[in-house]
Amino acid sequence: MLTWTLIFLVVAIIAGVLGFSGIASTAGGFARVLFFVFLVLFAVSLITGQRSF
């Protein structure tokens, strides 16, 4: 999940540099949502004591 977040972040940065503000905004939004989902799942994993590598 963190990998997808980084991919969307890179897409947003590249689109922003090239001037595609709509695509950059959408990709940045997806990256933000995925990052928060990752944080919630990570916190739940820490609380429950389950680890998956």
mmCIF file of N, CA, C and O in Angstrom:
data_model
loop_
_atom_site.group_PDB
_atom_site.id
_atom_site.type_symbol
_atom_site.label_atom_id
_atom_site.label_comp_id
_atom_site.label_asym_id
_atom_site.label_seq_id
_atom_site.Cartn_x
_atom_site.Cartn_y
_atom_site.Cartn_z
ATOM 1 N N MET A 1 0.830 -1.192 0.000
ATOM 2 C CA MET A 1 0.000 0.000 0.000
ATOM 3 C C MET A 1 0.871 1.250 0.000
ATOM 4 O O MET A 1 0.539 2.220 -0.653
ATOM 5 N N LEU A 2 1.948 1.203 0.740
ATOM 6 C CA LEU A 2 2.848 2.357 0.760
ATOM 7 C C LEU A 2 3.508 2.555 -0.605
ATOM 8 O O LEU A 2 3.771 3.687 -1.009
ATOM 9 N N THR A 3 3.709 1.472 -1.320
ATOM 10 C CA THR A 3 4.283 1.561 -2.667
ATOM 11 C C THR A 3 3.341 2.337 -3.594
ATOM 12 O O THR A 3 3.788 3.189 -4.362
ATOM 13 N N TRP A 4 2.030 2.042 -3.515
ATOM 14 C CA TRP A 4 1.065 2.755 -4.346
ATOM 15 C C TRP A 4 1.019 4.230 -3.984
ATOM 16 O O TRP A 4 0.871 5.090 -4.848
ATOM 17 N N THR A 5 1.154 4.520 -2.693
ATOM 18 C CA THR A 5 1.177 5.913 -2.261
ATOM 19 C C THR A 5 2.347 6.655 -2.887
ATOM 20 O O THR A 5 2.198 7.769 -3.393
ATOM 21 N N LEU A 6 3.510 6.031 -2.859
ATOM 22 C CA LEU A 6 4.695 6.662 -3.452
ATOM 23 C C LEU A 6 4.567 6.814 -4.965
ATOM 24 O O LEU A 6 5.004 7.820 -5.529
ATOM 25 N N ILE A 7 3.949 5.843 -5.609
ATOM 26 C CA ILE A 7 3.751 5.933 -7.064
ATOM 27 C C ILE A 7 2.845 7.112 -7.406
ATOM 28 O O ILE A 7 3.147 7.911 -8.297
ATOM 29 N N PHE A 8 1.718 7.239 -6.684
ATOM 30 C CA PHE A 8 0.812 8.362 -6.938
ATOM 31 C C PHE A 8 1.481 9.690 -6.603
ATOM 32 O O PHE A 8 1.238 10.699 -7.267
ATOM 33 N N LEU A 9 2.316 9.714 -5.578
ATOM 34 C CA LEU A 9 3.026 10.939 -5.222
ATOM 35 C C LEU A 9 3.981 11.355 -6.341
ATOM 36 O O LEU A 9 4.043 12.522 -6.719
ATOM 37 N N VAL A 10 4.709 10.402 -6.893
ATOM 38 C CA VAL A 10 5.636 10.700 -7.994
ATOM 39 C C VAL A 10 4.864 11.166 -9.224
ATOM 40 O O VAL A 10 5.269 12.126 -9.893
ATOM 41 N N VAL A 11 3.741 10.522 -9.518
ATOM 42 C CA VAL A 11 2.913 10.942 -10.649
ATOM 43 C C VAL A 11 2.414 12.368 -10.442
ATOM 44 O O VAL A 11 2.428 13.183 -11.375
ATOM 45 N N ALA A 12 2.004 12.679 -9.204
ATOM 46 C CA ALA A 12 1.520 14.031 -8.913
ATOM 47 C C ALA A 12 2.626 15.063 -9.083
ATOM 48 O O ALA A 12 2.396 16.147 -9.628
ATOM 49 N N ILE A 13 3.819 14.750 -8.635
ATOM 50 C CA ILE A 13 4.940 15.688 -8.765
ATOM 51 C C ILE A 13 5.299 15.911 -10.231
ATOM 52 O O ILE A 13 5.474 17.051 -10.672
ATOM 53 N N ILE A 14 5.372 14.832 -10.989
ATOM 54 C CA ILE A 14 5.715 14.951 -12.412
ATOM 55 C C ILE A 14 4.634 15.721 -13.160
ATOM 56 O O ILE A 14 4.937 16.599 -13.978
ATOM 57 N N ALA A 15 3.371 15.413 -12.879
ATOM 58 C CA ALA A 15 2.279 16.126 -13.548
ATOM 59 C C ALA A 15 2.273 17.597 -13.163
ATOM 60 O O ALA A 15 2.002 18.461 -13.999
ATOM 61 N N GLY A 16 2.591 17.898 -11.920
ATOM 62 C CA GLY A 16 2.652 19.295 -11.485
ATOM 63 C C GLY A 16 3.757 20.063 -12.172
ATOM 64 O O GLY A 16 3.585 21.215 -12.569
ATOM 65 N N VAL A 17 4.910 19.419 -12.337
ATOM 66 C CA VAL A 17 6.035 20.067 -13.008
ATOM 67 C C VAL A 17 5.715 20.315 -14.483
ATOM 68 O O VAL A 17 6.083 21.358 -15.036
ATOM 69 N N LEU A 18 5.004 19.382 -15.095
ATOM 70 C CA LEU A 18 4.683 19.525 -16.511
ATOM 71 C C LEU A 18 3.460 20.403 -16.752
ATOM 72 O O LEU A 18 3.112 20.673 -17.902
ATOM 73 N N GLY A 19 2.791 20.840 -15.697
ATOM 74 C CA GLY A 19 1.689 21.774 -15.856
ATOM 75 C C GLY A 19 0.307 21.154 -15.921
ATOM 76 O O GLY A 19 -0.661 21.841 -16.218
ATOM 77 N N PHE A 20 0.187 19.888 -15.652
ATOM 78 C CA PHE A 20 -1.120 19.223 -15.654
ATOM 79 C C PHE A 20 -1.698 19.293 -14.246
ATOM 80 O O PHE A 20 -1.627 18.345 -13.466
ATOM 81 N N SER A 21 -2.299 20.423 -13.912
ATOM 82 C CA SER A 21 -2.735 20.643 -12.529
ATOM 83 C C SER A 21 -3.891 19.737 -12.126
ATOM 84 O O SER A 21 -3.978 19.331 -10.966
ATOM 85 N N GLY A 22 -4.775 19.405 -13.031
ATOM 86 C CA GLY A 22 -5.902 18.525 -12.707
ATOM 87 C C GLY A 22 -5.441 17.129 -12.350
ATOM 88 O O GLY A 22 -5.887 16.532 -11.371
ATOM 89 N N ILE A 23 -4.538 16.604 -13.156
ATOM 90 C CA ILE A 23 -3.995 15.267 -12.897
ATOM 91 C C ILE A 23 -3.163 15.276 -11.625
ATOM 92 O O ILE A 23 -3.228 14.346 -10.820
ATOM 93 N N ALA A 24 -2.399 16.335 -11.421
ATOM 94 C CA ALA A 24 -1.567 16.428 -10.227
ATOM 95 C C ALA A 24 -2.435 16.484 -8.972
ATOM 96 O O ALA A 24 -2.126 15.839 -7.963
ATOM 97 N N SER A 25 -3.518 17.227 -9.020
ATOM 98 C CA SER A 25 -4.411 17.330 -7.873
ATOM 99 C C SER A 25 -5.078 15.994 -7.562
ATOM 100 O O SER A 25 -5.163 15.584 -6.404
ATOM 101 N N THR A 26 -5.525 15.299 -8.599
ATOM 102 C CA THR A 26 -6.174 14.010 -8.410
ATOM 103 C C THR A 26 -5.195 12.974 -7.867
ATOM 104 O O THR A 26 -5.508 12.248 -6.923
ATOM 105 N N ALA A 27 -4.014 12.904 -8.448
ATOM 106 C CA ALA A 27 -3.016 11.942 -7.987
ATOM 107 C C ALA A 27 -2.560 12.262 -6.569
ATOM 108 O O ALA A 27 -2.346 11.361 -5.751
ATOM 109 N N GLY A 28 -2.429 13.535 -6.250
ATOM 110 C CA GLY A 28 -2.073 13.933 -4.888
ATOM 111 C C GLY A 28 -3.148 13.557 -3.891
ATOM 112 O O GLY A 28 -2.851 13.139 -2.771
ATOM 113 N N GLY A 29 -4.395 13.698 -4.289
ATOM 114 C CA GLY A 29 -5.507 13.297 -3.428
ATOM 115 C C GLY A 29 -5.508 11.801 -3.163
ATOM 116 O O GLY A 29 -5.715 11.352 -2.034
ATOM 117 N N PHE A 30 -5.285 11.023 -4.221
ATOM 118 C CA PHE A 30 -5.201 9.572 -4.055
ATOM 119 C C PHE A 30 -4.039 9.189 -3.145
ATOM 120 O O PHE A 30 -4.164 8.321 -2.291
ATOM 121 N N ALA A 31 -2.908 9.845 -3.344
ATOM 122 C CA ALA A 31 -1.739 9.547 -2.512
ATOM 123 C C ALA A 31 -2.025 9.866 -1.051
ATOM 124 O O ALA A 31 -1.656 9.100 -0.153
ATOM 125 N N ARG A 32 -2.696 10.975 -0.789
ATOM 126 C CA ARG A 32 -3.027 11.357 0.586
ATOM 127 C C ARG A 32 -3.972 10.344 1.231
ATOM 128 O O ARG A 32 -3.768 9.910 2.359
ATOM 129 N N VAL A 33 -4.999 9.930 0.499
ATOM 130 C CA VAL A 33 -5.960 8.960 1.031
ATOM 131 C C VAL A 33 -5.272 7.624 1.298
ATOM 132 O O VAL A 33 -5.457 7.021 2.364
ATOM 133 N N LEU A 34 -4.480 7.151 0.360
ATOM 134 C CA LEU A 34 -3.789 5.877 0.543
ATOM 135 C C LEU A 34 -2.818 5.933 1.707
ATOM 136 O O LEU A 34 -2.665 4.952 2.446
ATOM 137 N N PHE A 35 -2.161 7.071 1.897
ATOM 138 C CA PHE A 35 -1.226 7.197 3.013
ATOM 139 C C PHE A 35 -1.956 7.099 4.350
ATOM 140 O O PHE A 35 -1.504 6.416 5.265
ATOM 141 N N PHE A 36 -3.110 7.763 4.464
ATOM 142 C CA PHE A 36 -3.860 7.696 5.716
ATOM 143 C C PHE A 36 -4.433 6.303 5.953
ATOM 144 O O PHE A 36 -4.482 5.834 7.092
ATOM 145 N N VAL A 37 -4.859 5.625 4.896
ATOM 146 C CA VAL A 37 -5.316 4.241 5.045
ATOM 147 C C VAL A 37 -4.157 3.369 5.517
ATOM 148 O O VAL A 37 -4.327 2.519 6.399
ATOM 149 N N PHE A 38 -2.975 3.584 4.945
ATOM 150 C CA PHE A 38 -1.801 2.845 5.378
ATOM 151 C C PHE A 38 -1.503 3.089 6.852
ATOM 152 O O PHE A 38 -1.215 2.159 7.601
ATOM 153 N N LEU A 39 -1.582 4.354 7.287
ATOM 154 C CA LEU A 39 -1.319 4.662 8.695
ATOM 155 C C LEU A 39 -2.326 3.993 9.623
ATOM 156 O O LEU A 39 -1.946 3.466 10.672
ATOM 157 N N VAL A 40 -3.592 3.989 9.247
ATOM 158 C CA VAL A 40 -4.611 3.347 10.077
ATOM 159 C C VAL A 40 -4.363 1.841 10.159
ATOM 160 O O VAL A 40 -4.392 1.254 11.244
ATOM 161 N N LEU A 41 -4.088 1.217 9.031
ATOM 162 C CA LEU A 41 -3.831 -0.220 9.041
ATOM 163 C C LEU A 41 -2.556 -0.550 9.814
ATOM 164 O O LEU A 41 -2.490 -1.563 10.517
ATOM 165 N N PHE A 42 -1.558 0.289 9.723
ATOM 166 C CA PHE A 42 -0.320 0.084 10.476
ATOM 167 C C PHE A 42 -0.571 0.195 11.974
ATOM 168 O O PHE A 42 -0.083 -0.627 12.757
ATOM 169 N N ALA A 43 -1.356 1.198 12.378
ATOM 170 C CA ALA A 43 -1.673 1.366 13.794
ATOM 171 C C ALA A 43 -2.479 0.180 14.324
ATOM 172 O O ALA A 43 -2.213 -0.319 15.421
ATOM 173 N N VAL A 44 -3.449 -0.278 13.548
ATOM 174 C CA VAL A 44 -4.239 -1.443 13.956
ATOM 175 C C VAL A 44 -3.349 -2.666 14.066
ATOM 176 O O VAL A 44 -3.476 -3.459 15.004
ATOM 177 N N SER A 45 -2.425 -2.824 13.150
ATOM 178 C CA SER A 45 -1.497 -3.951 13.188
ATOM 179 C C SER A 45 -0.608 -3.890 14.428
ATOM 180 O O SER A 45 -0.341 -4.913 15.061
ATOM 181 N N LEU A 46 -0.159 -2.696 14.795
ATOM 182 C CA LEU A 46 0.656 -2.558 15.999
ATOM 183 C C LEU A 46 -0.146 -2.860 17.265
ATOM 184 O O LEU A 46 0.358 -3.497 18.195
ATOM 185 N N ILE A 47 -1.374 -2.408 17.298
ATOM 186 C CA ILE A 47 -2.212 -2.612 18.482
ATOM 187 C C ILE A 47 -2.555 -4.084 18.666
ATOM 188 O O ILE A 47 -2.509 -4.609 19.774
ATOM 189 N N THR A 48 -2.881 -4.757 17.585
ATOM 190 C CA THR A 48 -3.284 -6.160 17.690
ATOM 191 C C THR A 48 -2.084 -7.091 17.778
ATOM 192 O O THR A 48 -2.239 -8.257 18.135
ATOM 193 N N GLY A 49 -0.910 -6.611 17.462
ATOM 194 C CA GLY A 49 0.300 -7.424 17.583
ATOM 195 C C GLY A 49 0.553 -8.361 16.419
ATOM 196 O O GLY A 49 1.394 -9.240 16.502
ATOM 197 N N GLN A 50 -0.178 -8.189 15.340
ATOM 198 C CA GLN A 50 0.033 -9.038 14.183
ATOM 199 C C GLN A 50 1.052 -8.405 13.263
ATOM 200 O O GLN A 50 1.045 -7.203 13.030
ATOM 201 N N ARG A 51 1.917 -9.226 12.732
ATOM 202 C CA ARG A 51 2.925 -8.722 11.803
ATOM 203 C C ARG A 51 2.857 -9.521 10.513
ATOM 204 O O ARG A 51 2.758 -10.751 10.530
ATOM 205 N N SER A 52 2.930 -8.846 9.403
ATOM 206 C CA SER A 52 2.973 -9.525 8.115
ATOM 207 C C SER A 52 4.121 -8.928 7.307
ATOM 208 O O SER A 52 4.131 -7.748 7.019
ATOM 209 N N PHE A 53 5.071 -9.748 7.009
ATOM 210 C CA PHE A 53 6.239 -9.292 6.240
ATOM 211 C C PHE A 53 6.197 -9.838 4.855
ATOM 212 O O PHE A 53 5.814 -10.887 4.557
#
